[in-house]
Short mmCIF file of C-alpha atoms in Angstrom, two decimals:
data_model
loop_
_atom_site.label_atom_id
_atom_site.label_comp_id
_atom_site.label_asym_id
_atom_site.label_seq_id
_atom_site.Cartn_x
_atom_site.Cartn_y
_atom_site.Cartn_z
CA MET A 57 83.93 123.42 111.14
CA LEU A 58 83.80 126.79 109.37
CA ARG A 59 80.67 125.57 107.51
CA TRP A 60 78.96 124.50 110.72
CA SER A 61 79.97 127.85 112.44
CA LYS A 62 78.26 129.67 109.54
CA GLU A 63 75.14 127.53 109.71
CA ILE A 64 74.82 128.04 113.43
CA LYS A 65 75.36 131.88 113.19
CA PHE A 66 72.69 132.01 110.47
CA LEU A 67 70.13 130.00 112.53
CA GLU A 68 70.84 132.14 115.70
CA SER A 69 70.35 135.25 113.61
CA LEU A 70 66.92 134.10 112.83
CA GLY A 71 66.32 133.78 116.57
CA LYS A 72 66.49 130.05 116.77
CA SER A 73 67.98 128.35 119.81
CA ILE A 74 70.29 125.45 118.81
CA LEU A 75 71.32 122.19 120.35
CA ILE A 76 73.41 119.69 118.50
CA ALA A 77 72.87 115.96 118.62
CA TRP A 78 76.12 114.16 119.63
CA TRP A 79 76.70 110.43 119.81
CA GLY A 80 80.38 110.44 120.10
CA GLN A 81 81.52 110.16 116.43
CA GLU A 82 84.99 111.69 116.41
CA THR A 83 86.47 109.82 113.44
CA LYS A 84 85.15 108.41 110.27
CA ASN A 85 85.80 104.98 111.89
CA ASP A 86 83.18 105.58 114.57
CA ASP A 87 79.66 104.68 114.01
CA ASP A 88 77.34 107.06 112.04
CA ILE A 89 74.02 108.03 113.57
CA ASP A 90 72.22 105.20 111.66
CA GLU A 91 74.72 102.63 112.91
CA ILE A 92 74.50 103.17 116.65
CA GLY A 93 72.89 100.54 118.85
CA ASN A 94 70.15 102.71 120.24
CA LEU A 95 69.21 106.39 120.47
CA ASP A 96 70.05 106.44 124.21
CA GLN A 97 73.68 107.03 123.13
CA VAL A 98 72.62 110.44 121.63
CA GLY A 99 73.10 113.47 123.79
CA PHE A 100 72.76 117.13 123.12
CA ILE A 101 75.46 119.79 123.28
CA THR A 102 75.68 123.48 122.74
CA PRO A 103 77.01 124.98 119.49
CA SER A 104 80.03 126.37 121.46
CA GLN A 105 80.93 122.97 122.81
CA PHE A 106 80.58 121.37 119.31
CA LEU A 107 82.79 124.06 117.65
CA GLU A 108 85.32 123.75 120.54
CA MET A 109 85.80 120.05 119.69
CA GLY A 110 87.08 121.07 116.15
CA LYS A 111 89.64 123.37 117.78
CA SER A 112 90.95 120.81 120.22
CA ASP A 113 91.60 118.15 117.76
CA PRO A 114 93.05 119.73 114.62
CA LEU A 115 93.66 117.63 111.54
CA PRO A 116 97.15 116.01 111.30
CA PHE A 117 99.44 117.81 108.96
CA TRP A 118 99.20 115.31 106.16
CA GLU A 119 95.38 115.15 106.32
CA LYS A 120 95.47 118.99 105.62
CA VAL A 121 97.81 118.50 102.72
CA LYS A 122 95.61 115.73 101.20
CA ARG A 123 92.54 117.92 101.40
CA LEU A 124 94.41 120.82 99.86
CA VAL A 125 95.62 118.62 97.02
CA ALA A 126 92.23 117.24 96.38
CA ARG A 127 90.81 120.82 96.33
CA ASP A 128 93.41 121.91 93.86
CA ARG A 129 92.82 119.00 91.50
CA LYS A 130 89.10 120.07 91.24
CA LYS A 131 90.05 123.43 89.92
CA THR A 132 89.85 123.92 86.24
CA ARG A 133 93.21 124.62 84.52
CA LYS A 134 94.03 126.57 81.52
CA PRO A 135 95.57 124.52 78.72
CA LEU A 136 99.35 124.81 78.31
CA PRO A 137 100.49 126.62 75.28
CA SER A 138 101.78 124.53 72.38
CA PRO A 139 105.50 124.07 72.44
CA LEU A 140 107.61 125.83 69.87
CA PRO A 141 108.83 123.62 67.04
CA THR A 142 112.23 122.19 67.23
CA LYS A 143 114.94 123.27 64.64
CA ARG A 144 114.41 120.14 62.61
CA GLU A 145 110.59 120.58 62.59
CA ALA A 146 111.06 124.23 61.59
CA LYS A 147 113.31 123.31 58.73
CA SER A 148 110.85 120.72 57.40
CA MET A 149 108.04 123.21 57.60
CA THR A 150 109.96 125.77 55.60
CA ALA A 151 110.88 123.15 53.02
CA LEU A 152 107.15 122.39 52.53
CA ILE A 153 106.30 126.07 52.15
CA ASP A 154 109.01 126.72 49.56
#
């Protein structure tokens, strides 16, 4: 919703009046706009009504956790440093050097 809030504020700053098409899709299981039977099901709501919907139905806890984990996996990680040699490996290396 933060993304949509920013988009709405930007368009309003340009002097545009905004209405949002709404066809009742509240979950991913509901029909997308191209899957609804007819366009009579589409209504228009104000940006404040649209943004209020996101506040009234927050994501369940585990959905938030899944999104955070997915976002964290996308971050690049620094490679871990090489481990120190064990005593046995250190002895064999010194034997090769001598």
